[in-house]
């Protein structure tokens, strides 16, 4: 095990024992750790368990750096999905920032105005898959901060659509906007 991986184990044990490790230390360990490509079975399951328990801990820490947490959730998105843990910070970012929503749509879909699509690199394909996974798992309604603010929701939708139009991505963006709006309560 590398030092960051060992730190994940130690920090996870601390959290389980109700110790309160420094959120910055936890964030740094999560950002530095990576599963070995040879890790399989129970070793991989335990690694993902440590990651998810530490992300859950950070979710409860108001001083945790939300931007770095979003980056970490993005990095571990396939592992989180395989263990049925929603990427909460990324979902909040989608609901808070129409710019982020438009960026994720642009990662996943080619512009309708682009005509011929060029061959994507392996990295671009990987990021597109991650973006699609994120959009499909998204459940946080835009404009919400505990309650739904109609004005905030309308403003988010307007801004998101305005960002998608020049990119030629209105159709796929509207599909995901429709999906998320379909989850809003009737009142």
mmCIF file of C-alpha atoms in Angstrom:
data_model
loop_
_atom_site.group_PDB
_atom_site.id
_atom_site.type_symbol
_atom_site.label_atom_id
_atom_site.label_comp_id
_atom_site.label_asym_id
_atom_site.label_seq_id
_atom_site.Cartn_x
_atom_site.Cartn_y
_atom_site.Cartn_z
ATOM 1 C CA UNK A 1 0.000 0.000 0.000
ATOM 2 C CA UNK A 2 1.069 3.544 -0.678
ATOM 3 C CA UNK A 3 1.048 6.191 2.025
ATOM 4 C CA UNK A 4 -2.184 7.796 0.796
ATOM 5 C CA UNK A 5 -3.932 4.416 0.729
ATOM 6 C CA UNK A 6 -2.724 3.646 4.246
ATOM 7 C CA UNK A 7 -3.897 7.106 5.328
ATOM 8 C CA UNK A 8 -7.381 6.292 4.002
ATOM 9 C CA UNK A 9 -7.510 3.207 6.197
ATOM 10 C CA UNK A 10 -6.313 5.098 9.284
ATOM 11 C CA UNK A 11 -8.640 8.044 8.711
ATOM 12 C CA UNK A 12 -11.594 5.743 8.082
ATOM 13 C CA UNK A 13 -10.920 3.943 11.363
ATOM 14 C CA UNK A 14 -10.710 7.309 13.135
ATOM 15 C CA UNK A 15 -14.086 8.325 11.704
ATOM 16 C CA UNK A 16 -15.656 5.006 12.709
ATOM 17 C CA UNK A 17 -14.384 5.529 16.262
ATOM 18 C CA UNK A 18 -15.953 8.991 16.340
ATOM 19 C CA UNK A 19 -12.630 10.801 16.192
ATOM 20 C CA UNK A 20 -12.715 13.958 14.134
ATOM 21 C CA UNK A 21 -9.766 14.087 11.753
ATOM 22 C CA UNK A 22 -8.998 17.381 10.065
ATOM 23 C CA UNK A 23 -11.183 17.697 6.933
ATOM 24 C CA UNK A 24 -8.226 19.084 4.981
ATOM 25 C CA UNK A 25 -6.169 16.009 5.826
ATOM 26 C CA UNK A 26 -9.027 13.730 4.763
ATOM 27 C CA UNK A 27 -9.457 15.663 1.508
ATOM 28 C CA UNK A 28 -5.728 15.463 0.760
ATOM 29 C CA UNK A 29 -5.660 11.718 1.411
ATOM 30 C CA UNK A 30 -8.670 11.146 -0.854
ATOM 31 C CA UNK A 31 -7.140 13.293 -3.584
ATOM 32 C CA UNK A 32 -3.825 11.413 -3.391
ATOM 33 C CA UNK A 33 -5.062 7.841 -3.060
ATOM 34 C CA UNK A 34 -5.858 5.579 -5.961
ATOM 35 C CA UNK A 35 -6.792 1.929 -6.191
ATOM 36 C CA UNK A 36 -4.112 -0.257 -7.662
ATOM 37 C CA UNK A 37 -4.974 -1.478 -11.171
ATOM 38 C CA UNK A 38 -4.420 -4.990 -9.797
ATOM 39 C CA UNK A 39 -6.842 -4.492 -6.907
ATOM 40 C CA UNK A 40 -9.876 -6.769 -7.176
ATOM 41 C CA UNK A 41 -12.524 -8.415 -5.047
ATOM 42 C CA UNK A 42 -12.510 -7.692 -1.347
ATOM 43 C CA UNK A 43 -9.437 -5.429 -1.560
ATOM 44 C CA UNK A 44 -11.203 -3.171 -4.048
ATOM 45 C CA UNK A 45 -14.429 -3.305 -2.012
ATOM 46 C CA UNK A 46 -12.582 -2.246 1.120
ATOM 47 C CA UNK A 47 -10.829 0.586 -0.733
ATOM 48 C CA UNK A 48 -14.189 1.883 -1.981
ATOM 49 C CA UNK A 49 -15.644 1.472 1.531
ATOM 50 C CA UNK A 50 -12.865 3.703 2.926
ATOM 51 C CA UNK A 51 -13.451 6.293 0.207
ATOM 52 C CA UNK A 52 -17.232 6.385 0.709
ATOM 53 C CA UNK A 53 -17.009 6.515 4.513
ATOM 54 C CA UNK A 54 -14.587 9.444 4.290
ATOM 55 C CA UNK A 55 -16.737 11.263 1.736
ATOM 56 C CA UNK A 56 -19.729 10.759 4.032
ATOM 57 C CA UNK A 57 -17.668 12.219 6.887
ATOM 58 C CA UNK A 58 -16.679 15.243 4.785
ATOM 59 C CA UNK A 59 -20.327 15.809 3.789
ATOM 60 C CA UNK A 60 -21.048 16.574 7.446
ATOM 61 C CA UNK A 61 -18.112 18.970 7.862
ATOM 62 C CA UNK A 62 -19.104 22.580 7.086
ATOM 63 C CA UNK A 63 -15.454 23.610 6.724
ATOM 64 C CA UNK A 64 -14.708 20.942 4.095
ATOM 65 C CA UNK A 65 -13.677 22.346 0.719
ATOM 66 C CA UNK A 66 -16.730 21.629 -1.481
ATOM 67 C CA UNK A 67 -14.857 22.312 -4.707
ATOM 68 C CA UNK A 68 -12.188 19.721 -3.907
ATOM 69 C CA UNK A 69 -14.863 17.289 -2.751
ATOM 70 C CA UNK A 70 -16.583 17.659 -6.129
ATOM 71 C CA UNK A 71 -13.273 16.885 -7.865
ATOM 72 C CA UNK A 72 -12.807 13.811 -5.674
ATOM 73 C CA UNK A 73 -16.345 12.602 -6.314
ATOM 74 C CA UNK A 74 -15.746 13.038 -10.054
ATOM 75 C CA UNK A 75 -12.555 10.996 -9.831
ATOM 76 C CA UNK A 76 -14.220 8.186 -7.876
ATOM 77 C CA UNK A 77 -17.578 8.334 -9.686
ATOM 78 C CA UNK A 78 -17.469 4.769 -11.102
ATOM 79 C CA UNK A 79 -16.578 3.358 -7.677
ATOM 80 C CA UNK A 80 -19.287 5.382 -5.963
ATOM 81 C CA UNK A 81 -21.859 4.193 -8.477
ATOM 82 C CA UNK A 82 -20.829 0.572 -8.037
ATOM 83 C CA UNK A 83 -21.442 0.940 -4.284
ATOM 84 C CA UNK A 84 -24.695 2.868 -4.791
ATOM 85 C CA UNK A 85 -23.464 6.071 -3.145
ATOM 86 C CA UNK A 86 -24.707 9.186 -4.874
ATOM 87 C CA UNK A 87 -22.134 11.889 -5.616
ATOM 88 C CA UNK A 88 -23.911 14.403 -3.391
ATOM 89 C CA UNK A 89 -21.553 17.340 -3.880
ATOM 90 C CA UNK A 90 -21.561 16.930 -7.661
ATOM 91 C CA UNK A 91 -25.365 16.778 -7.608
ATOM 92 C CA UNK A 92 -25.450 19.976 -5.553
ATOM 93 C CA UNK A 93 -23.076 21.641 -8.005
ATOM 94 C CA UNK A 94 -25.286 20.656 -10.958
ATOM 95 C CA UNK A 95 -28.302 22.130 -9.164
ATOM 96 C CA UNK A 96 -26.459 25.282 -8.100
ATOM 97 C CA UNK A 97 -24.401 26.066 -11.190
ATOM 98 C CA UNK A 98 -26.021 26.045 -14.631
ATOM 99 C CA UNK A 99 -22.507 26.532 -16.061
ATOM 100 C CA UNK A 100 -21.389 23.207 -14.584
ATOM 101 C CA UNK A 101 -24.509 21.520 -15.975
ATOM 102 C CA UNK A 102 -23.724 22.901 -19.451
ATOM 103 C CA UNK A 103 -20.093 21.737 -19.169
ATOM 104 C CA UNK A 104 -21.165 18.199 -18.282
ATOM 105 C CA UNK A 105 -23.659 18.128 -21.176
ATOM 106 C CA UNK A 106 -20.817 19.274 -23.474
ATOM 107 C CA UNK A 107 -18.613 16.420 -22.221
ATOM 108 C CA UNK A 108 -21.277 13.850 -23.034
ATOM 109 C CA UNK A 109 -22.863 15.061 -26.257
ATOM 110 C CA UNK A 110 -21.407 16.409 -29.487
ATOM 111 C CA UNK A 111 -22.720 19.760 -30.628
ATOM 112 C CA UNK A 112 -25.642 19.506 -33.035
ATOM 113 C CA UNK A 113 -23.925 22.249 -35.067
ATOM 114 C CA UNK A 114 -20.608 20.392 -35.330
ATOM 115 C CA UNK A 115 -21.556 18.239 -38.313
ATOM 116 C CA UNK A 116 -18.924 15.498 -38.571
ATOM 117 C CA UNK A 117 -17.768 14.281 -35.172
ATOM 118 C CA UNK A 118 -14.042 13.695 -34.809
ATOM 119 C CA UNK A 119 -12.631 10.594 -33.175
ATOM 120 C CA UNK A 120 -12.568 11.034 -29.435
ATOM 121 C CA UNK A 121 -9.521 10.117 -27.395
ATOM 122 C CA UNK A 122 -9.746 7.439 -24.724
ATOM 123 C CA UNK A 123 -9.676 10.188 -22.058
ATOM 124 C CA UNK A 124 -12.540 12.066 -23.755
ATOM 125 C CA UNK A 125 -14.600 8.866 -23.976
ATOM 126 C CA UNK A 126 -13.917 8.149 -20.294
ATOM 127 C CA UNK A 127 -14.985 11.662 -19.285
ATOM 128 C CA UNK A 128 -18.124 11.354 -21.433
ATOM 129 C CA UNK A 129 -19.059 8.114 -19.646
ATOM 130 C CA UNK A 130 -18.479 9.752 -16.250
ATOM 131 C CA UNK A 131 -20.566 12.750 -17.291
ATOM 132 C CA UNK A 132 -23.401 10.532 -18.462
ATOM 133 C CA UNK A 133 -23.299 8.535 -15.218
ATOM 134 C CA UNK A 134 -23.444 11.778 -13.260
ATOM 135 C CA UNK A 135 -26.384 13.154 -15.234
ATOM 136 C CA UNK A 136 -28.324 9.867 -15.006
ATOM 137 C CA UNK A 137 -27.871 9.712 -11.210
ATOM 138 C CA UNK A 138 -28.716 13.398 -10.643
ATOM 139 C CA UNK A 139 -31.644 13.932 -8.253
ATOM 140 C CA UNK A 140 -31.060 17.392 -6.728
ATOM 141 C CA UNK A 141 -33.571 19.861 -8.112
ATOM 142 C CA UNK A 142 -32.049 23.143 -9.358
ATOM 143 C CA UNK A 143 -32.731 26.207 -7.257
ATOM 144 C CA UNK A 144 -33.198 24.227 -4.063
ATOM 145 C CA UNK A 145 -31.684 25.072 -0.731
ATOM 146 C CA UNK A 146 -33.876 22.943 1.457
ATOM 147 C CA UNK A 147 -37.053 24.243 -0.215
ATOM 148 C CA UNK A 148 -37.768 24.866 -3.850
ATOM 149 C CA UNK A 149 -37.721 28.499 -4.824
ATOM 150 C CA UNK A 150 -39.783 28.969 -7.986
ATOM 151 C CA UNK A 151 -37.785 32.026 -9.028
ATOM 152 C CA UNK A 152 -34.476 30.229 -8.427
ATOM 153 C CA UNK A 153 -35.636 27.228 -10.453
ATOM 154 C CA UNK A 154 -36.849 29.382 -13.357
ATOM 155 C CA UNK A 155 -33.623 31.395 -13.301
ATOM 156 C CA UNK A 156 -31.468 28.214 -13.280
ATOM 157 C CA UNK A 157 -33.393 26.733 -16.245
ATOM 158 C CA UNK A 158 -33.157 29.994 -18.200
ATOM 159 C CA UNK A 159 -29.424 30.318 -17.583
ATOM 160 C CA UNK A 160 -28.737 26.662 -18.407
ATOM 161 C CA UNK A 161 -30.669 26.869 -21.679
ATOM 162 C CA UNK A 162 -28.946 30.145 -22.595
ATOM 163 C CA UNK A 163 -25.560 28.425 -22.108
ATOM 164 C CA UNK A 164 -26.582 25.370 -24.139
ATOM 165 C CA UNK A 165 -27.927 27.217 -27.199
ATOM 166 C CA UNK A 166 -24.603 28.596 -28.511
ATOM 167 C CA UNK A 167 -22.988 25.201 -27.968
ATOM 168 C CA UNK A 168 -25.631 23.463 -30.075
ATOM 169 C CA UNK A 169 -26.630 21.337 -27.079
ATOM 170 C CA UNK A 170 -30.153 22.516 -26.305
ATOM 171 C CA UNK A 171 -31.849 19.228 -27.200
ATOM 172 C CA UNK A 172 -29.826 16.934 -24.868
ATOM 173 C CA UNK A 173 -29.773 19.632 -22.195
ATOM 174 C CA UNK A 174 -33.549 19.980 -22.334
ATOM 175 C CA UNK A 175 -33.910 16.215 -21.961
ATOM 176 C CA UNK A 176 -31.995 16.240 -18.668
ATOM 177 C CA UNK A 177 -33.729 19.422 -17.511
ATOM 178 C CA UNK A 178 -37.042 17.686 -18.190
ATOM 179 C CA UNK A 179 -35.953 14.628 -16.249
ATOM 180 C CA UNK A 180 -34.984 16.641 -13.198
ATOM 181 C CA UNK A 181 -38.122 18.797 -13.381
ATOM 182 C CA UNK A 182 -40.168 15.606 -13.511
ATOM 183 C CA UNK A 183 -38.897 14.892 -9.983
ATOM 184 C CA UNK A 184 -40.209 18.134 -8.481
ATOM 185 C CA UNK A 185 -43.083 17.905 -6.002
ATOM 186 C CA UNK A 186 -46.488 18.893 -7.349
ATOM 187 C CA UNK A 187 -46.825 21.983 -5.149
#
